[in-house]
Amino acid sequence: MKNLIKRIHLLNHLFVPISVGAIILSFVFRSSPVIQFGILMSVLLLYVSLALIHHTRSKNLTIVTMLEYILIATLAIVILTGVIL
C-alpha cells in the first residue's frame, strides 16, 4: 500500500511533464486529428483520475468537486476539439 501511494504521488508530480509531452505529440501528429483527439482524451482521463485519487487521499472528495473536474475536462474537450478540427 505504501508503494502504491508513493507511485501515485510521483504521478501527481509527473502530470506537467506528461502534459507538455502531449502538447509536443499533438504538434508531431498535427496531420492526424484522430490521434490528437486520442492524446487529448488520454491527458484528460489522467487529469480526472489524479483529481479523484488526490481528493480521496486527502478525504475531501465531494460530488461537487468531482463535477467541477468533469466539467473542466468537458470544457477542454469542446475548446480543443474546435482547435484540432
PDB file of C-alpha atoms in Angstrom, residues 16-32 35-40 43:
ATOM      1  CA  VAL A  16       3.024  18.660 -16.022  1.00  0.00           C
ATOM      2  CA  PRO A  17       5.789  16.880 -17.990  1.00  0.00           C
ATOM      3  CA  ILE A  18       3.212  14.414 -19.335  1.00  0.00           C
ATOM      4  CA  SER A  19       1.038  17.346 -20.449  1.00  0.00           C
ATOM      5  CA  VAL A  20       3.999  19.035 -22.137  1.00  0.00           C
ATOM      6  CA  GLY A  21       4.776  15.753 -23.876  1.00  0.00           C
ATOM      7  CA  ALA A  22       1.167  15.529 -25.030  1.00  0.00           C
ATOM      8  CA  ILE A  23       1.377  19.041 -26.486  1.00  0.00           C
ATOM      9  CA  ILE A  24       4.558  18.112 -28.337  1.00  0.00           C
ATOM     10  CA  LEU A  25       2.921  14.918 -29.633  1.00  0.00           C
ATOM     11  CA  SER A  26      -0.045  16.974 -30.811  1.00  0.00           C
ATOM     12  CA  PHE A  27       2.321  19.073 -32.921  1.00  0.00           C
ATOM     13  CA  VAL A  28       4.067  15.963 -34.234  1.00  0.00           C
ATOM     14  CA  PHE A  29       0.733  14.400 -35.259  1.00  0.00           C
ATOM     15  CA  ARG A  30      -0.871  17.655 -36.458  1.00  0.00           C
ATOM     16  CA  SER A  31      -1.979  15.992 -39.696  1.00  0.00           C
ATOM     17  CA  SER A  32      -3.993  13.332 -37.834  1.00  0.00           C
ATOM     18  CA  ILE A  35      -4.513  10.732 -32.917  1.00  0.00           C
ATOM     19  CA  GLN A  36      -4.645  14.269 -31.495  1.00  0.00           C
ATOM     20  CA  PHE A  37      -8.089  13.548 -30.057  1.00  0.00           C
ATOM     21  CA  GLY A  38      -6.763  10.324 -28.521  1.00  0.00           C
ATOM     22  CA  ILE A  39      -3.896  12.239 -26.918  1.00  0.00           C
ATOM     23  CA  LEU A  40      -6.343  14.836 -25.589  1.00  0.00           C
ATOM     24  CA  VAL A  43      -4.483  13.535 -20.767  1.00  0.00           C
TER      25      VAL A  43
END
